[in-house]
């Protein structure tokens, strides 16, 4: 399984929406997709109108080693070739519990090993923080021989995002050094883009595009259909298949999977 961490410690930048819609696009293209609701806020679970995973087969228990049963018990089906590991309220305890654990950065990677041959792709919807939870997701997305994957950074085109991205890149570098792994940053996905908001927005997009590394993988406009799909518990591909947003996520999927 190729593991992609959808990460940005800044909140409300489209991590969850991008995880759902990119995942749906990949599934529509024929890949077997696993979405991981890795944010204790549980937005992905909520946005797809899924039930929490019942105890004891929760991700937190699996990561902490207090659940060692059948890993398929964590899964919920969300569509053709599209499965989800939903959240459970116990995810709130995970961050502090991990601090006491051994090998605390590699716990998620170890859980995901169990799905290695069941899925082509796993997308991790990360929480808006730079703590040990995010370290686990970054480590899971490290480069491994014969596997693609890496970090995808949803960002808003606004000034505060530039600093947020810099901070995230530093965190990734320091984790990679400490763990002696390579964590590829595949690129930025500019979300909620609305050029009518003016020069700050358009010039920030230009600045991101000028960076070149990491590249801008896609620009997703601010559209009512994304919010409506969320409320309807569906992906945009499913809710508004002929919308420009659906097409953009399909192109993003193609670009990532062609690489
Ligand atoms: N392209 C878009 N057009 C319109 N609304 C969008 C778009 N992308 C995301 N949204 C909406 O913006 C809000 C924030 O997006 P989302 O929850 O995906 O961000 P997030 O980075 O996951 O936030 P958090 O850090 O809180 O987890 C949501 O209500 C979502 O429906
Ligand atoms: Mg989110």
Short mmCIF file of C-alpha atoms and ligand atoms in Angstrom, two decimals:
data_model
loop_
_atom_site.label_atom_id
_atom_site.label_comp_id
_atom_site.label_asym_id
_atom_site.label_seq_id
_atom_site.Cartn_x
_atom_site.Cartn_y
_atom_site.Cartn_z
CA UNK A 1 0.00 0.00 0.00
CA UNK A 2 1.22 3.49 -0.91
CA UNK A 3 0.71 5.77 2.08
CA UNK A 4 -0.03 9.48 1.71
CA UNK A 5 -0.18 11.79 4.74
CA UNK A 6 -2.50 14.76 4.21
CA UNK A 7 -0.84 17.15 6.61
CA UNK A 8 -0.85 20.75 7.72
CA UNK A 9 -0.78 21.85 11.35
CA UNK A 10 -2.93 24.80 10.35
CA UNK A 11 -6.64 24.16 10.84
CA UNK A 12 -9.39 24.49 8.25
CA UNK A 13 -7.17 24.27 5.18
CA UNK A 14 -9.03 21.45 3.43
CA UNK A 15 -7.16 18.39 4.71
CA UNK A 16 -10.31 16.38 5.38
CA UNK A 17 -12.15 17.50 2.22
CA UNK A 18 -9.06 16.70 0.14
CA UNK A 19 -8.61 13.29 1.77
CA UNK A 20 -12.19 12.32 0.99
CA UNK A 21 -12.27 13.66 -2.55
CA UNK A 22 -8.82 12.51 -3.58
CA UNK A 23 -9.59 9.10 -2.13
CA UNK A 24 -12.90 8.94 -4.00
CA UNK A 25 -11.11 9.94 -7.21
CA UNK A 26 -8.53 7.20 -6.77
CA UNK A 27 -11.21 4.62 -6.03
CA UNK A 28 -13.13 5.72 -9.13
CA UNK A 29 -9.94 5.17 -11.12
CA UNK A 30 -9.89 1.55 -9.99
CA UNK A 31 -7.58 1.64 -6.98
CA UNK A 32 -8.38 -0.02 -3.68
CA UNK A 33 -8.41 2.89 -1.25
CA UNK A 34 -8.23 3.13 2.52
CA UNK A 35 -9.04 6.44 4.22
CA UNK A 36 -7.83 6.87 7.76
CA UNK A 37 -9.65 9.30 10.05
CA UNK A 38 -6.57 10.14 12.06
CA UNK A 39 -7.83 13.41 13.57
CA UNK A 40 -9.36 13.01 17.04
CA UNK A 41 -11.93 15.62 15.98
CA UNK A 42 -13.38 12.88 13.77
CA UNK A 43 -14.38 15.19 10.92
CA UNK A 44 -13.83 12.60 8.19
CA UNK A 45 -16.04 10.08 9.96
CA UNK A 46 -18.67 12.79 10.37
CA UNK A 47 -18.39 14.08 6.80
CA UNK A 48 -19.08 10.61 5.41
CA UNK A 49 -21.91 10.01 7.90
CA UNK A 50 -20.15 6.94 9.27
CA UNK A 51 -20.49 5.47 12.74
CA UNK A 52 -17.51 5.44 15.09
CA UNK A 53 -15.64 2.15 15.27
CA UNK A 54 -16.96 0.31 18.31
CA UNK A 55 -14.51 -0.61 21.08
CA UNK A 56 -12.23 -2.42 21.39
CA UNK A 57 -11.25 -2.50 17.69
CA UNK A 58 -10.21 1.16 17.51
CA UNK A 59 -7.19 2.69 15.85
CA UNK A 60 -5.97 4.07 19.19
CA UNK A 61 -6.10 0.63 20.80
CA UNK A 62 -4.37 -0.92 17.81
CA UNK A 63 -1.61 1.70 17.96
CA UNK A 64 -1.15 1.28 21.68
CA UNK A 65 -1.15 -2.49 21.43
CA UNK A 66 -4.22 -2.92 23.62
CA UNK A 67 -6.15 -4.34 20.65
CA UNK A 68 -4.42 -7.21 18.87
CA UNK A 69 -7.42 -8.88 17.22
CA UNK A 70 -8.53 -9.04 13.60
CA UNK A 71 -7.50 -5.77 11.85
CA UNK A 72 -10.49 -5.88 9.53
CA UNK A 73 -12.66 -5.08 12.52
CA UNK A 74 -11.42 -1.47 12.27
CA UNK A 75 -12.84 -1.01 8.77
CA UNK A 76 -16.08 0.44 7.48
CA UNK A 77 -17.10 0.34 3.84
CA UNK A 78 -17.77 3.74 2.27
CA UNK A 79 -18.09 2.89 -1.43
CA UNK A 80 -16.76 0.74 -4.25
CA UNK A 81 -13.11 -0.01 -3.44
CA UNK A 82 -13.32 2.64 -0.70
CA UNK A 83 -12.93 1.71 2.96
CA UNK A 84 -12.50 3.92 6.01
CA UNK A 85 -11.01 3.50 9.44
CA UNK A 86 -13.35 5.82 11.34
CA UNK A 87 -12.52 7.53 14.58
CA UNK A 88 -13.53 6.67 18.10
CA UNK A 89 -13.70 9.05 21.07
CA UNK A 90 -10.71 7.22 22.55
CA UNK A 91 -8.53 8.97 19.94
CA UNK A 92 -8.42 11.93 22.33
CA UNK A 93 -6.28 9.89 24.72
CA UNK A 94 -3.88 8.70 22.06
CA UNK A 95 -1.53 11.67 21.95
CA UNK A 96 -0.73 11.58 25.66
CA UNK A 97 -0.70 7.77 25.80
CA UNK A 98 1.85 7.66 22.99
CA UNK A 99 4.29 9.71 25.02
CA UNK A 100 4.63 6.80 27.44
CA UNK A 101 5.00 4.25 24.65
CA UNK A 102 8.14 2.76 23.16
CA UNK A 103 8.84 3.43 19.48
CA UNK A 104 6.21 6.11 19.72
CA UNK A 105 6.69 7.52 16.18
CA UNK A 106 6.34 4.20 14.37
CA UNK A 107 3.13 2.89 15.90
CA UNK A 108 0.83 3.93 13.06
CA UNK A 109 3.16 2.50 10.41
CA UNK A 110 3.07 -0.79 12.23
CA UNK A 111 -0.72 -0.90 12.31
CA UNK A 112 -0.89 -0.07 8.59
CA UNK A 113 1.47 -2.94 7.74
CA UNK A 114 -1.49 -5.23 8.35
CA UNK A 115 -3.22 -3.71 5.30
CA UNK A 116 -0.17 -3.84 3.05
CA UNK A 117 -1.70 -6.14 0.43
CA UNK A 118 -5.37 -5.29 0.87
CA UNK A 119 -5.15 -1.74 -0.53
CA UNK A 120 -3.28 0.12 -3.24
CA UNK A 121 -3.49 3.47 -1.47
CA UNK A 122 -3.97 4.75 2.07
CA UNK A 123 -4.71 8.42 2.72
CA UNK A 124 -4.21 9.70 6.26
CA UNK A 125 -6.36 12.67 7.31
CA UNK A 126 -4.05 14.29 9.87
CA UNK A 127 -5.00 16.49 12.83
CA UNK A 128 -4.08 20.19 12.79
CA UNK A 129 -1.05 19.81 15.06
CA UNK A 130 2.64 19.05 14.91
CA UNK A 131 2.77 16.58 17.77
CA UNK A 132 3.53 12.91 18.02
CA UNK A 133 0.37 11.98 16.09
CA UNK A 134 1.62 13.87 13.06
CA UNK A 135 5.09 12.37 13.51
CA UNK A 136 3.48 8.94 13.22
CA UNK A 137 1.72 9.90 9.99
CA UNK A 138 4.91 11.36 8.50
CA UNK A 139 6.84 8.26 9.43
CA UNK A 140 4.15 6.03 7.88
CA UNK A 141 4.48 8.04 4.65
CA UNK A 142 8.28 7.63 4.48
CA UNK A 143 9.79 6.23 1.31
CA UNK A 144 9.97 2.48 1.16
CA UNK A 145 11.32 0.41 -1.69
CA UNK A 146 8.71 -0.52 -4.26
CA UNK A 147 6.17 1.87 -2.66
CA UNK A 148 5.10 5.36 -3.60
CA UNK A 149 3.59 7.81 -1.17
CA UNK A 150 4.66 10.81 0.84
CA UNK A 151 3.30 14.01 2.29
CA UNK A 152 0.64 16.14 0.61
CA UNK A 153 0.09 19.59 2.12
CA UNK A 154 -3.28 21.27 1.65
CA UNK A 155 -2.86 25.03 2.05
CA UNK A 156 -4.84 28.23 1.79
CA UNK A 157 -3.55 31.00 -0.42
CA UNK A 158 -2.96 33.49 2.39
CA UNK A 159 0.07 34.94 4.12
CA UNK A 160 -0.15 32.89 7.30
CA UNK A 161 0.05 29.72 5.21
CA UNK A 162 3.53 30.49 3.98
CA UNK A 163 4.93 30.37 7.50
CA UNK A 164 2.86 27.28 8.32
CA UNK A 165 4.35 25.42 5.35
CA UNK A 166 7.88 26.44 6.32
CA UNK A 167 7.32 25.17 9.85
CA UNK A 168 5.90 21.89 8.56
CA UNK A 169 8.83 21.34 6.22
CA UNK A 170 11.21 21.88 9.15
CA UNK A 171 9.32 19.39 11.26
CA UNK A 172 9.46 16.83 8.45
CA UNK A 173 13.19 17.35 8.00
CA UNK A 174 13.93 16.97 11.70
CA UNK A 175 11.79 13.83 12.03
CA UNK A 176 13.41 12.32 8.94
CA UNK A 177 16.84 12.96 10.41
CA UNK A 178 15.96 11.62 13.83
CA UNK A 179 14.37 8.46 12.42
CA UNK A 180 16.93 8.08 9.60
CA UNK A 181 14.29 7.88 6.90
CA UNK A 182 13.37 9.86 3.81
CA UNK A 183 9.95 11.51 3.95
CA UNK A 184 9.10 12.85 0.50
CA UNK A 185 7.02 16.02 0.35
CA UNK A 186 5.06 15.50 -2.85
CA UNK A 187 3.58 18.96 -2.99
CA UNK A 188 0.97 21.52 -2.02
CA UNK A 189 -2.72 21.49 -2.84
CA UNK A 190 -4.06 25.03 -2.71
CA UNK A 191 -7.64 24.82 -1.47
CA UNK A 192 -10.63 27.09 -1.00
CA UNK A 193 -9.16 29.28 -3.70
CA UNK A 194 -11.09 32.40 -4.63
CA UNK A 195 -9.22 34.92 -6.75
CA UNK A 196 -11.98 37.48 -6.14
CA UNK A 197 -10.69 37.84 -2.59
CA UNK A 198 -7.93 39.96 -4.05
CA UNK A 199 -4.26 40.47 -4.41
CA UNK A 200 -3.13 38.79 -1.19
CA UNK A 201 -4.74 35.56 -2.35
CA UNK A 202 -3.53 35.67 -5.95
CA UNK A 203 -0.02 36.75 -5.01
CA UNK A 204 0.27 33.99 -2.38
CA UNK A 205 -0.65 31.41 -5.00
CA UNK A 206 2.01 32.90 -7.27
CA UNK A 207 4.52 32.71 -4.43
CA UNK A 208 3.71 29.04 -3.87
CA UNK A 209 3.99 28.34 -7.59
CA UNK A 210 7.27 30.21 -7.68
CA UNK A 211 8.71 27.97 -4.95
CA UNK A 212 8.83 25.02 -7.34
CA UNK A 213 9.82 22.70 -4.52
CA UNK A 214 7.48 21.52 -3.13
CA UNK A 215 5.40 21.91 -6.31
CA UNK A 216 1.78 23.03 -6.42
CA UNK A 217 -0.04 19.84 -7.36
CA UNK A 218 -3.43 21.43 -7.80
CA UNK A 219 -5.63 24.42 -7.08
CA UNK A 220 -9.11 23.68 -5.76
CA UNK A 221 -11.60 26.55 -6.00
CA UNK A 222 -13.97 27.48 -3.18
CA UNK A 223 -17.26 25.88 -4.23
CA UNK A 224 -20.63 25.41 -2.56
CA UNK A 225 -20.73 21.86 -3.93
CA UNK A 226 -17.89 20.83 -1.60
CA UNK A 227 -19.83 21.98 1.47
CA UNK A 228 -23.06 20.47 0.16
CA UNK A 229 -21.39 17.12 -0.53
CA UNK A 230 -19.95 17.19 3.01
CA UNK A 231 -23.38 17.80 4.48
CA UNK A 232 -24.86 15.02 2.32
CA UNK A 233 -22.20 12.62 3.62
CA UNK A 234 -20.73 12.04 0.19
CA UNK A 235 -17.66 12.86 -1.83
CA UNK A 236 -17.85 15.60 -4.45
CA UNK A 237 -17.21 12.95 -7.11
CA UNK A 238 -20.34 11.23 -6.03
CA UNK A 239 -22.43 14.33 -5.27
CA UNK A 240 -21.44 16.57 -8.20
CA UNK A 241 -19.57 14.33 -10.65
CA UNK A 242 -19.46 16.89 -13.45
CA UNK A 243 -18.27 19.79 -11.25
CA UNK A 244 -14.89 21.41 -11.77
CA UNK A 245 -13.85 20.34 -8.25
CA UNK A 246 -14.52 16.69 -9.09
CA UNK A 247 -12.39 17.06 -12.20
CA UNK A 248 -9.58 18.75 -10.27
CA UNK A 249 -9.40 15.94 -7.71
CA UNK A 250 -9.43 13.39 -10.54
CA UNK A 251 -6.53 15.17 -12.21
CA UNK A 252 -4.71 15.29 -8.89
CA UNK A 253 -5.24 11.55 -8.48
CA UNK A 254 -3.91 10.93 -11.98
CA UNK A 255 -0.86 13.08 -11.38
CA UNK A 256 -0.01 11.38 -8.09
CA UNK A 257 -0.53 7.86 -9.38
CA UNK A 258 1.32 8.45 -12.64
CA UNK A 259 4.45 9.65 -10.87
N1 LIG B 1 -12.90 23.54 -2.15
C1 LIG B 1 -13.75 23.84 -1.16
N2 LIG B 1 -14.82 24.65 -1.41
C2 LIG B 1 -15.68 24.97 -0.41
N3 LIG B 1 -15.56 24.54 0.85
C3 LIG B 1 -14.53 23.72 1.17
C4 LIG B 1 -13.57 23.33 0.18
N4 LIG B 1 -12.65 22.54 0.79
C5 LIG B 1 -13.02 22.44 2.07
N5 LIG B 1 -14.15 23.16 2.31
C6 LIG B 1 -14.86 23.34 3.58
O1 LIG B 1 -14.01 24.11 4.42
C7 LIG B 1 -14.08 23.64 5.75
C8 LIG B 1 -12.67 23.23 6.20
O2 LIG B 1 -12.21 22.15 5.40
P1 LIG B 1 -11.62 20.84 6.06
O3 LIG B 1 -12.41 20.44 7.24
O4 LIG B 1 -11.40 19.87 4.99
O5 LIG B 1 -10.21 21.44 6.58
P2 LIG B 1 -9.19 20.71 7.57
O6 LIG B 1 -7.83 21.22 7.19
O7 LIG B 1 -9.39 19.27 7.55
O8 LIG B 1 -9.62 21.32 8.98
P3 LIG B 1 -9.14 20.79 10.43
O9 LIG B 1 -7.74 21.31 10.57
O10 LIG B 1 -10.08 21.40 11.40
O11 LIG B 1 -9.17 19.31 10.41
C9 LIG B 1 -15.06 22.46 5.74
O12 LIG B 1 -16.30 22.93 6.17
C10 LIG B 1 -15.12 22.05 4.28
O13 LIG B 1 -16.39 21.55 3.91
MG1 LIG B 2 -9.72 17.94 9.11
#
